[in-house]
Coordinates of C-alpha atoms in Angstrom, one line a residue:
X1 CA 0.0 0.0 0.0
X2 CA 1.2 3.5 -0.7
X3 CA -0.2 7.0 -0.5
X4 CA 1.2 9.7 -2.7
X5 CA 0.3 13.3 -3.4
X6 CA -0.2 13.9 -7.1
X7 CA 0.2 17.5 -8.3
X8 CA 0.2 17.7 -12.1
X9 CA -0.3 20.1 -14.9
X10 CA -1.3 18.9 -18.3
X11 CA -2.2 20.0 -21.8
X12 CA -3.6 18.2 -24.8
X13 CA -1.3 18.0 -27.8
X14 CA -1.7 17.7 -31.5
X15 CA 0.0 14.7 -33.2
X16 CA 2.5 17.1 -34.7
X17 CA 3.3 18.7 -31.3
X18 CA 3.6 15.2 -29.7
X19 CA 6.1 14.2 -32.4
X20 CA 8.1 17.5 -32.0
X21 CA 8.5 16.7 -28.3
X22 CA 9.6 13.1 -29.0
X23 CA 12.2 14.5 -31.5
X24 CA 13.4 17.2 -29.1
X25 CA 14.0 14.7 -26.2
X26 CA 15.2 12.1 -28.6
X27 CA 12.8 9.5 -27.3
X28 CA 13.3 6.1 -28.9
X29 CA 10.6 3.4 -28.8
X30 CA 12.5 1.5 -26.0
X31 CA 12.0 4.6 -23.7
X32 CA 8.2 4.2 -23.9
X33 CA 6.1 1.7 -21.9
X34 CA 2.5 0.7 -22.5
X35 CA 0.0 0.6 -19.7
X36 CA -3.7 -0.1 -19.7
X37 CA -6.0 1.6 -17.2
X38 CA -9.3 0.0 -16.4
X39 CA -11.8 2.4 -14.8
X40 CA -14.5 1.7 -12.3
X41 CA -17.4 3.5 -10.6
X42 CA -20.9 2.7 -9.3
X43 CA -23.8 2.7 -11.8
X44 CA -24.9 6.1 -10.4
X45 CA -21.3 7.5 -10.6
X46 CA -20.8 8.1 -6.9
X47 CA -17.0 8.4 -7.3
X48 CA -17.3 10.9 -10.2
X49 CA -19.7 13.0 -8.1
X50 CA -17.1 13.1 -5.3
X51 CA -14.4 14.1 -7.8
X52 CA -12.7 10.7 -7.3
X53 CA -11.3 8.2 -9.8
X54 CA -10.7 4.5 -9.4
X55 CA -8.6 2.4 -11.7
X56 CA -6.6 -0.7 -12.1
X57 CA -3.4 0.0 -14.1
X58 CA -2.0 -3.0 -15.9
X59 CA 1.8 -3.0 -16.3
X60 CA 4.2 -5.6 -17.5
X61 CA 5.2 -7.1 -14.2
X62 CA 2.5 -5.9 -11.8
X63 CA -0.8 -4.1 -11.5
X64 CA -1.8 -1.1 -9.4
X65 CA -5.3 -0.6 -7.9
X66 CA -5.5 3.1 -7.3
X67 CA -8.1 5.5 -5.9
X68 CA -7.6 9.2 -6.5
X69 CA -9.3 11.5 -4.0
X70 CA -9.2 15.3 -4.0
X71 CA -7.1 17.2 -1.5
X72 CA -6.4 20.9 -1.1
X73 CA -3.6 20.8 -3.8
X74 CA -3.8 17.9 -6.2
X75 CA -5.0 14.4 -5.6
X76 CA -4.2 11.8 -3.0
X77 CA -3.4 8.5 -4.7
X78 CA -4.0 5.4 -2.5
X79 CA -2.6 2.3 -4.2
X80 CA -2.6 -1.4 -3.6
X81 CA -0.2 -3.5 -5.7
X82 CA -1.1 -6.9 -7.2
X83 CA 0.6 -9.5 -9.3
X84 CA -0.6 -10.0 -12.9
X85 CA -2.2 -13.4 -11.8
X86 CA -4.1 -11.8 -8.9
X87 CA -5.4 -8.9 -11.0
X88 CA -6.3 -11.2 -13.9
X89 CA -8.6 -13.2 -11.4
X90 CA -10.0 -9.9 -10.1
X91 CA -10.9 -8.7 -13.6
X92 CA -12.2 -12.1 -14.7
X93 CA -14.4 -12.5 -11.6
X94 CA -15.6 -8.9 -11.8
X95 CA -15.2 -8.4 -8.1
X96 CA -12.9 -5.8 -6.7
X97 CA -10.9 -6.4 -3.6
X98 CA -12.8 -6.3 -0.3
X99 CA -9.6 -5.6 1.8
X100 CA -6.6 -3.3 1.5
X101 CA -6.1 0.4 1.6
X102 CA -8.2 1.2 -1.4
X103 CA -11.1 -0.8 0.1
X104 CA -10.7 1.2 3.3
X105 CA -10.8 4.5 1.5
X106 CA -13.9 3.5 -0.5
X107 CA -15.6 2.7 2.8
X108 CA -14.6 6.1 4.3
X109 CA -16.2 7.7 1.2
X110 CA -19.4 5.6 1.8
X111 CA -19.0 3.9 -1.5
X112 CA -19.9 0.2 -1.5
X113 CA -17.1 -1.7 -3.4
X114 CA -19.6 -4.4 -4.3
X115 CA -21.5 -1.9 -6.4
X116 CA -18.5 -0.9 -8.5
X117 CA -18.7 -1.7 -12.2
X118 CA -16.2 -1.5 -15.0
X119 CA -16.7 1.7 -17.0
X120 CA -14.1 1.2 -19.7
X121 CA -10.4 1.3 -20.4
X122 CA -7.7 3.4 -22.0
X123 CA -4.3 2.2 -23.2
X124 CA -1.4 4.7 -23.0
X125 CA 2.0 4.7 -24.6
X126 CA 4.1 6.8 -22.2
X127 CA 7.6 8.2 -22.0
X128 CA 8.6 9.7 -18.6
X129 CA 11.7 11.7 -18.0
X130 CA 13.0 13.8 -15.1
X131 CA 13.7 17.4 -16.0
X132 CA 14.5 20.3 -13.8
X133 CA 10.9 21.2 -13.4
X134 CA 9.7 17.8 -12.3
X135 CA 8.6 14.5 -13.9
X136 CA 7.6 15.0 -17.6
X137 CA 5.2 12.5 -19.2
X138 CA 4.5 12.4 -22.9
X139 CA 1.5 10.3 -23.7
X140 CA -0.5 8.8 -26.6
X141 CA -3.8 7.3 -25.4
X142 CA -6.5 5.4 -27.1
X143 CA -9.6 3.6 -26.2
X144 CA -13.4 3.6 -27.0
X145 CA -13.8 6.4 -29.5
X146 CA -10.8 8.2 -28.1
X147 CA -7.3 8.8 -29.4
X148 CA -5.3 11.8 -28.1
X149 CA -1.9 13.1 -27.1
X150 CA -1.0 14.8 -23.8
X151 CA 1.9 16.5 -22.1
X152 CA 1.9 16.2 -18.3
X153 CA 4.2 17.7 -15.7
X154 CA 4.2 16.2 -12.2
X155 CA 5.6 18.5 -9.5
X156 CA 6.1 18.6 -5.8
X157 CA 4.8 22.2 -5.3
X158 CA 1.7 23.5 -6.9
X159 CA 2.6 27.2 -7.2
X160 CA 6.2 26.6 -8.5
X161 CA 4.9 23.8 -10.7
X162 CA 2.4 26.1 -12.4
X163 CA 5.1 28.6 -13.3
X164 CA 7.4 25.8 -14.5
X165 CA 4.6 24.4 -16.6
X166 CA 3.9 27.8 -18.2
X167 CA 7.6 28.2 -19.0
X168 CA 7.6 24.8 -20.5
X169 CA 4.7 25.6 -22.8
X170 CA 6.3 28.9 -23.8
X171 CA 9.7 27.2 -24.5
X172 CA 8.0 24.7 -26.9
X173 CA 5.5 27.4 -28.2
X174 CA 2.6 25.1 -27.2
X175 CA -0.8 26.5 -26.6
X176 CA -2.5 25.5 -23.3
X177 CA -5.4 23.2 -24.1
X178 CA -7.1 22.1 -20.9
X179 CA -6.8 18.3 -20.4
X180 CA -9.4 16.6 -18.3
X181 CA -8.0 13.5 -16.5
X182 CA -8.0 10.3 -18.5
X183 CA -11.0 8.7 -16.8
X184 CA -13.1 11.8 -17.7
X185 CA -11.9 11.8 -21.3
X186 CA -12.6 8.1 -21.6
X187 CA -16.1 8.5 -20.1
X188 CA -17.0 11.5 -22.3
X189 CA -15.7 9.8 -25.5
X190 CA -17.7 6.7 -24.7
X191 CA -21.0 8.5 -23.9

């Protein structure tokens, strides 16, 4: 189990801008990894109404079950880690864990984990690199009726991070295009 504070700034990119960033940072294919996020909520969208997001992120060697909840600056990510075998059974049986830190947080939010259903999924091809401003992620995502590109800067301090993000956009002559989080984009594209 882990809890981390996520403070990030993001903008949508065109395919051309995405490619320009890849070229600038000289990102070869081996520097990208592919992850699939499977998103969950109740049929009446209790988590969405609370500004929360719940996902299982499938990676090569493990899976992360993460609940994002709003805090004053950013989101608090509560994560339980599972093996690929464990997560495969969870997804196959369509029953989310009834123990662990995420279960506890859901209970605190008065969300019944047995009522959670699979909303959809997105696959993301991501390159991450540490730069002076923070952790930079360059993403291409696709899923149900969605295919987009995104630049994301994860920082430790919201105020300094906002200035750093604005400088980054200016450096690359990128317009700011507000980017909703991936679960919102997936949900809106699907509906």
